[in-house]
């Protein structure tokens, strides 16, 4: 992780870090990502951090679009967000050449006006400019949820 932090860039006041190798356990094609034991030990320090959108992220329907995420890493990111009382967001896109396939986002917002929450979204383009299917959820710490799904998703990809 040290090399990713050293290679971080600033853009419009935000810190940009390439985290895909840490975020994924397995990508949508079934390729695995190895994680350094030292990094894993750091991530496990946040094992008690509750993820509000975990069921959405680990849903078999969604994993076909986003791969299998490294949940200890996501918990660790959320713990940083809570400690700093700042939003922390992940944006992940899957393209083939210049053709969009999936766009995925997750954010922890501990100081949101509506209360502490997490947002998770998937936009599946299937190689088209406009999305064929979209899923967005906001899960609040008090149990409220706002879920929106647009377009058909009768047959999600099953690469894993």
PDB file of C-alpha atoms in Angstrom, residues 62-158:
ATOM      1  CA  UNK A  62     -23.677  -7.814  -8.069  1.00  0.00           C
ATOM      2  CA  UNK A  63     -20.398  -9.763  -7.906  1.00  0.00           C
ATOM      3  CA  UNK A  64     -20.910 -10.724 -11.549  1.00  0.00           C
ATOM      4  CA  UNK A  65     -20.588  -7.024 -12.373  1.00  0.00           C
ATOM      5  CA  UNK A  66     -17.979  -5.910  -9.824  1.00  0.00           C
ATOM      6  CA  UNK A  67     -15.912  -8.949  -8.838  1.00  0.00           C
ATOM      7  CA  UNK A  68     -15.392 -10.112  -5.270  1.00  0.00           C
ATOM      8  CA  UNK A  69     -14.343  -7.206  -3.051  1.00  0.00           C
ATOM      9  CA  UNK A  70     -11.850  -7.324  -0.207  1.00  0.00           C
ATOM     10  CA  UNK A  71     -14.238  -6.577   2.650  1.00  0.00           C
ATOM     11  CA  UNK A  72     -11.529  -6.125   5.341  1.00  0.00           C
ATOM     12  CA  UNK A  73     -10.037  -3.384   3.132  1.00  0.00           C
ATOM     13  CA  UNK A  74     -13.434  -1.701   2.679  1.00  0.00           C
ATOM     14  CA  UNK A  75     -14.036  -1.851   6.462  1.00  0.00           C
ATOM     15  CA  UNK A  76     -10.627  -0.240   6.997  1.00  0.00           C
ATOM     16  CA  UNK A  77     -11.486   2.549   4.547  1.00  0.00           C
ATOM     17  CA  UNK A  78     -14.763   3.139   6.374  1.00  0.00           C
ATOM     18  CA  UNK A  79     -12.933   3.294   9.714  1.00  0.00           C
ATOM     19  CA  UNK A  80     -10.706   6.050   8.259  1.00  0.00           C
ATOM     20  CA  UNK A  81     -13.789   7.907   7.039  1.00  0.00           C
ATOM     21  CA  UNK A  82     -15.395   7.707  10.484  1.00  0.00           C
ATOM     22  CA  UNK A  83     -12.222   8.786  12.290  1.00  0.00           C
ATOM     23  CA  UNK A  84     -11.808  11.787   9.975  1.00  0.00           C
ATOM     24  CA  UNK A  85     -15.568  12.512   9.805  1.00  0.00           C
ATOM     25  CA  UNK A  86     -15.091  12.935   6.058  1.00  0.00           C
ATOM     26  CA  UNK A  87     -16.638  11.218   3.072  1.00  0.00           C
ATOM     27  CA  UNK A  88     -14.429   8.566   1.516  1.00  0.00           C
ATOM     28  CA  UNK A  89     -15.425   7.243  -1.903  1.00  0.00           C
ATOM     29  CA  UNK A  90     -14.350   4.482  -4.265  1.00  0.00           C
ATOM     30  CA  UNK A  91     -14.951   4.726  -8.003  1.00  0.00           C
ATOM     31  CA  UNK A  92     -14.207   1.683 -10.142  1.00  0.00           C
ATOM     32  CA  UNK A  93     -14.818   1.340 -13.853  1.00  0.00           C
ATOM     33  CA  UNK A  94     -14.500  -1.636 -16.140  1.00  0.00           C
ATOM     34  CA  UNK A  95     -13.950  -0.813 -19.764  1.00  0.00           C
ATOM     35  CA  UNK A  96     -12.783  -2.748 -22.777  1.00  0.00           C
ATOM     36  CA  UNK A  97     -10.796  -0.297 -24.823  1.00  0.00           C
ATOM     37  CA  UNK A  98     -12.909   2.853 -24.774  1.00  0.00           C
ATOM     38  CA  UNK A  99     -16.144   0.904 -24.379  1.00  0.00           C
ATOM     39  CA  UNK A 100     -17.888   1.215 -20.994  1.00  0.00           C
ATOM     40  CA  UNK A 101     -19.114  -1.949 -19.315  1.00  0.00           C
ATOM     41  CA  UNK A 102     -19.537  -1.282 -15.597  1.00  0.00           C
ATOM     42  CA  UNK A 103     -19.136   1.713 -13.340  1.00  0.00           C
ATOM     43  CA  UNK A 104     -19.209   1.066  -9.603  1.00  0.00           C
ATOM     44  CA  UNK A 105     -19.097   3.408  -6.639  1.00  0.00           C
ATOM     45  CA  UNK A 106     -19.155   3.088  -2.862  1.00  0.00           C
ATOM     46  CA  UNK A 107     -18.935   5.878  -0.320  1.00  0.00           C
ATOM     47  CA  UNK A 108     -18.922   6.185   3.439  1.00  0.00           C
ATOM     48  CA  UNK A 109     -20.471   9.461   4.603  1.00  0.00           C
ATOM     49  CA  UNK A 110     -20.301   9.631   8.408  1.00  0.00           C
ATOM     50  CA  UNK A 111     -21.313  13.298   8.569  1.00  0.00           C
ATOM     51  CA  UNK A 112     -24.117  13.273   5.985  1.00  0.00           C
ATOM     52  CA  UNK A 113     -26.972  15.726   6.613  1.00  0.00           C
ATOM     53  CA  UNK A 114     -29.445  12.808   6.625  1.00  0.00           C
ATOM     54  CA  UNK A 115     -27.312  10.859   9.090  1.00  0.00           C
ATOM     55  CA  UNK A 116     -24.323   8.527   8.745  1.00  0.00           C
ATOM     56  CA  UNK A 117     -24.718   6.453   5.590  1.00  0.00           C
ATOM     57  CA  UNK A 118     -23.109   4.432   2.844  1.00  0.00           C
ATOM     58  CA  UNK A 119     -23.889   4.696  -0.853  1.00  0.00           C
ATOM     59  CA  UNK A 120     -23.313   1.873  -3.310  1.00  0.00           C
ATOM     60  CA  UNK A 121     -24.066   1.958  -7.015  1.00  0.00           C
ATOM     61  CA  UNK A 122     -23.564  -0.070 -10.171  1.00  0.00           C
ATOM     62  CA  UNK A 123     -24.170   1.070 -13.716  1.00  0.00           C
ATOM     63  CA  UNK A 124     -23.967  -1.680 -16.362  1.00  0.00           C
ATOM     64  CA  UNK A 125     -23.488  -0.402 -19.885  1.00  0.00           C
ATOM     65  CA  UNK A 126     -22.778  -3.643 -21.761  1.00  0.00           C
ATOM     66  CA  UNK A 127     -20.600  -1.746 -24.219  1.00  0.00           C
ATOM     67  CA  UNK A 128     -23.210   0.948 -24.858  1.00  0.00           C
ATOM     68  CA  UNK A 129     -23.006   4.675 -24.087  1.00  0.00           C
ATOM     69  CA  UNK A 130     -26.179   4.609 -21.979  1.00  0.00           C
ATOM     70  CA  UNK A 131     -26.622   2.196 -19.063  1.00  0.00           C
ATOM     71  CA  UNK A 132     -28.725  -0.915 -19.613  1.00  0.00           C
ATOM     72  CA  UNK A 133     -29.195  -1.449 -15.885  1.00  0.00           C
ATOM     73  CA  UNK A 134     -28.467   0.614 -12.785  1.00  0.00           C
ATOM     74  CA  UNK A 135     -28.643  -0.128  -9.078  1.00  0.00           C
ATOM     75  CA  UNK A 136     -28.241   2.541  -6.400  1.00  0.00           C
ATOM     76  CA  UNK A 137     -28.693   2.195  -2.659  1.00  0.00           C
ATOM     77  CA  UNK A 138     -28.173   4.505   0.289  1.00  0.00           C
ATOM     78  CA  UNK A 139     -28.139   2.695   3.640  1.00  0.00           C
ATOM     79  CA  UNK A 140     -28.356   4.786   6.805  1.00  0.00           C
ATOM     80  CA  UNK A 141     -27.001   3.847  10.232  1.00  0.00           C
ATOM     81  CA  UNK A 142     -30.530   4.144  11.689  1.00  0.00           C
ATOM     82  CA  UNK A 143     -31.792   1.364   9.378  1.00  0.00           C
ATOM     83  CA  UNK A 144     -33.392   3.501   6.666  1.00  0.00           C
ATOM     84  CA  UNK A 145     -32.655   2.591   3.055  1.00  0.00           C
ATOM     85  CA  UNK A 146     -33.225   4.235  -0.292  1.00  0.00           C
ATOM     86  CA  UNK A 147     -32.989   1.706  -3.133  1.00  0.00           C
ATOM     87  CA  UNK A 148     -33.417   2.415  -6.822  1.00  0.00           C
ATOM     88  CA  UNK A 149     -33.062  -0.030  -9.701  1.00  0.00           C
ATOM     89  CA  UNK A 150     -33.516   1.003 -13.331  1.00  0.00           C
ATOM     90  CA  UNK A 151     -33.658  -1.248 -16.361  1.00  0.00           C
ATOM     91  CA  UNK A 152     -33.808  -5.032 -16.636  1.00  0.00           C
ATOM     92  CA  UNK A 153     -31.191  -7.259 -15.063  1.00  0.00           C
ATOM     93  CA  UNK A 154     -32.649 -10.668 -15.763  1.00  0.00           C
ATOM     94  CA  UNK A 155     -29.335 -12.341 -16.536  1.00  0.00           C
ATOM     95  CA  UNK A 156     -26.367 -10.788 -14.691  1.00  0.00           C
ATOM     96  CA  UNK A 157     -22.917 -11.917 -15.838  1.00  0.00           C
ATOM     97  CA  UNK A 158     -21.539 -15.011 -14.129  1.00  0.00           C
TER      98      UNK A 158
END
